[in-house]
XYZ file of C-alpha atoms in Angstrom:
223
model
C -5.115 -0.197 16.759
C -1.541 -1.184 16.928
C 1.033 1.617 17.328
C 4.900 2.285 17.691
C 5.903 5.541 19.270
C 8.883 7.751 18.268
C 11.860 7.427 20.731
C 14.265 10.295 21.352
C 17.062 7.848 20.535
C 18.054 6.192 17.297
C 15.800 3.147 16.544
C 17.416 -0.156 16.895
C 17.413 -2.303 13.820
C 18.140 -5.968 13.332
C 18.502 -6.777 9.731
C 18.030 -10.284 8.290
C 19.921 -11.431 5.038
C 20.301 -14.515 2.996
C 22.675 -13.445 0.021
C 24.623 -10.456 -1.281
C 23.043 -7.714 0.997
C 22.460 -4.969 -1.505
C 19.532 -3.897 0.506
C 21.618 -4.113 3.767
C 24.344 -1.880 2.253
C 21.846 0.629 1.365
C 20.611 0.721 5.015
C 24.282 0.693 6.381
C 24.958 3.770 4.156
C 21.724 5.480 5.447
C 22.326 4.887 9.093
C 25.869 6.482 8.732
C 23.791 9.763 8.836
C 22.808 10.589 12.473
C 19.749 12.365 11.200
C 18.283 9.184 9.755
C 16.950 8.050 13.095
C 18.057 4.488 13.330
C 21.103 2.364 13.732
C 21.745 -1.316 12.800
C 22.511 -3.255 16.041
C 22.975 -6.731 14.403
C 22.746 -8.509 11.066
C 21.395 -12.070 11.175
C 21.473 -14.903 8.531
C 20.193 -18.309 7.786
C 23.557 -19.393 6.130
C 27.371 -18.895 6.515
C 29.643 -17.455 3.929
C 27.324 -14.734 2.245
C 28.467 -11.311 1.269
C 25.659 -9.808 3.399
C 27.496 -10.916 6.510
C 30.839 -9.676 5.132
C 29.130 -6.195 4.514
C 28.091 -6.101 8.107
C 31.403 -7.087 9.442
C 33.233 -4.568 7.344
C 30.923 -1.854 8.858
C 31.625 -3.161 12.286
C 28.166 -4.539 12.821
C 27.725 -7.633 15.077
C 26.362 -10.651 13.056
C 24.857 -13.995 13.897
C 24.028 -17.069 11.777
C 20.971 -19.491 12.698
C 20.873 -22.354 10.184
C 17.866 -24.558 9.899
C 19.837 -27.764 9.420
C 21.379 -27.142 13.012
C 17.998 -27.723 14.500
C 15.911 -30.926 14.864
C 12.742 -29.279 13.509
C 11.555 -25.866 11.838
C 9.769 -25.054 14.958
C 12.998 -25.227 17.018
C 14.843 -22.882 14.461
C 11.845 -20.426 14.772
C 12.477 -20.306 18.493
C 16.228 -20.105 18.234
C 16.071 -17.188 15.605
C 13.499 -15.198 17.840
C 15.857 -15.607 20.747
C 18.856 -14.452 18.796
C 17.057 -11.456 17.558
C 15.788 -10.632 21.119
C 19.332 -10.474 22.348
C 19.847 -7.055 20.571
C 16.365 -5.690 21.716
C 15.388 -4.363 18.210
C 12.637 -1.670 17.708
C 12.291 -3.110 14.089
C 13.312 -6.180 12.288
C 14.111 -5.657 8.612
C 14.063 -8.483 6.090
C 16.669 -7.467 3.496
C 16.637 -10.282 1.031
C 15.936 -12.925 3.853
C 14.799 -15.964 1.983
C 13.041 -17.905 4.747
C 9.505 -17.507 6.018
C 9.563 -16.259 9.663
C 7.681 -18.132 12.299
C 5.286 -17.053 14.981
C 8.051 -16.520 17.748
C 9.595 -13.749 15.642
C 6.404 -12.271 14.113
C 4.603 -11.922 17.442
C 7.550 -10.649 19.401
C 8.770 -7.851 16.966
C 7.538 -5.750 14.146
C 9.015 -7.084 11.050
C 9.399 -5.213 7.700
C 9.715 -7.015 4.476
C 9.874 -6.209 0.568
C 8.341 -7.712 -2.399
C 9.157 -7.105 -6.125
C 5.457 -6.369 -7.176
C 2.596 -4.191 -6.355
C 0.877 -6.458 -3.748
C -1.786 -7.919 -3.470
C -0.967 -8.733 -7.119
C 1.759 -11.457 -7.880
C 2.763 -12.664 -4.282
C 5.203 -15.409 -3.777
C 8.688 -16.336 -5.047
C 8.100 -15.227 -8.611
C 6.492 -11.991 -8.554
C 8.525 -10.578 -11.362
C 8.099 -13.511 -13.685
C 4.297 -13.632 -12.903
C 3.795 -9.931 -13.682
C 5.541 -10.385 -16.914
C 3.667 -13.410 -17.803
C 0.285 -11.552 -17.049
C 1.258 -8.812 -19.433
C 1.216 -5.856 -17.020
C 2.416 -2.634 -18.200
C 3.231 -1.310 -14.658
C 4.495 -3.263 -11.809
C 6.755 -2.175 -8.888
C 7.764 -2.973 -5.252
C 6.196 -3.057 -1.928
C 7.355 -2.609 1.623
C 5.027 -4.424 4.039
C 4.714 -5.525 7.745
C 5.157 -9.170 7.684
C 2.572 -11.557 8.923
C 2.079 -15.241 9.056
C 1.032 -15.355 5.266
C 3.207 -15.173 2.136
C 3.198 -11.410 1.321
C 0.062 -10.747 2.862
C 0.922 -8.330 5.644
C -0.262 -4.672 5.853
C 1.274 -2.601 3.132
C 3.403 0.210 4.326
C 4.658 1.669 0.975
C 4.505 0.990 -2.678
C 6.373 2.478 -5.802
C 5.568 1.810 -9.471
C 7.971 0.680 -12.130
C 7.125 0.678 -15.981
C 7.503 -2.456 -17.930
C 9.130 -1.784 -21.318
C 8.801 -3.676 -24.371
C 11.589 -6.121 -24.609
C 11.865 -6.479 -20.875
C 12.745 -9.976 -19.527
C 12.605 -11.133 -15.923
C 16.198 -10.182 -15.287
C 16.203 -6.584 -16.702
C 12.764 -5.831 -15.087
C 13.927 -7.289 -11.720
C 17.089 -5.148 -11.763
C 15.057 -2.101 -12.306
C 12.609 -2.948 -9.459
C 15.467 -3.796 -7.119
C 17.019 -0.235 -7.552
C 13.738 1.316 -6.717
C 13.159 -1.151 -3.818
C 16.345 -0.177 -2.130
C 15.419 3.531 -2.169
C 11.823 2.849 -1.036
C 12.990 0.546 1.910
C 15.519 3.159 3.088
C 12.995 5.972 3.149
C 10.365 3.848 4.775
C 12.588 2.492 7.557
C 13.884 6.077 8.243
C 10.377 7.575 8.478
C 9.161 4.820 10.700
C 12.205 5.192 12.798
C 11.851 8.928 13.186
C 7.987 9.382 13.207
C 6.540 6.085 14.542
C 3.637 4.304 12.846
C 0.218 3.078 13.580
C -1.670 -0.050 12.161
C -5.433 0.035 11.998
C -6.778 -3.176 10.542
C -4.809 -3.319 7.293
C -4.012 0.325 7.150
C -0.478 1.438 8.084
C 0.167 5.249 8.766
C 3.613 6.701 9.429
C 3.460 9.469 11.945
C 1.114 10.439 14.761
C -2.381 9.351 14.400
C -4.566 12.053 12.601
C -6.070 14.745 14.654
C -9.519 15.549 13.131
C -9.084 19.058 14.064
C -5.793 19.444 12.105
C -5.951 20.351 8.340
C -4.504 17.558 6.033
C -1.487 19.762 4.865
C -0.359 19.743 8.566
C -0.226 15.847 8.703
C 2.959 13.933 7.861
C 3.460 13.215 4.198
C 2.247 9.668 3.215
C 5.033 7.302 1.925
C-alpha cells in the first residue's frame, strides 16, 4: 500500500502545462481560498510563449521552462525536468494539459496527477474524444488518474460521466468534457490535499484507510 498523509499546512503543488492553461486557471482560482488546502508553488512548461505561463505570472506564481530541444536526448530532458520540479519540493505534481509523457525520474520521485477526456480504461491515448465518438458510445466522460509509465494506464482517482448527444462532433463534445474535467480536477486535488490518499494495487482511496469497526457512513465521501 502506498499512502500520502494529510499535512497541517497547505499541500505544495507544481502544475505542468503546455498550452492555454484553462485547468491551471481553475486551480489558481481554487487555491485563492485558504480552505482549499493547497497552494501552487510553481508552474512548469515544456515550451515558451504560452498562455499557461502568462496566467501563472499574472498570479505571481514562479514559472520554469524545460524544453526537449535544449537537451541532447530525451533521457536528459527527463532528468532535467525532475530536477526542476524537485527545487519546489512538491507534495503533488499536477499535469494540467501537459502534452509530454513524463519519464521515470519524475514518476518515481513524486505523485503525479493527470487527466484524460474519456472514461478509462476505454479510449486511452491522444484521441480519446474522437475514438469514443467513432465507437458510437452514448456516454463518455473524463478521468483523473495517478500517472504511471504507460499511456493513460495509471490508477484511477476520480471519474465523471458526460452524455453524448445526437449531432455532437469532436469539438462540441470535447468542450463539454473539458468543462466537467476542470471541476473534477479541482475537487480531486483539493480533497487529496486536505485528506491524503492511499493506493492499494490499482485502487485509490482519498482519506484515511477504512477502519473495519466504523460504519460506512462515517467514512470520507468517495470522489
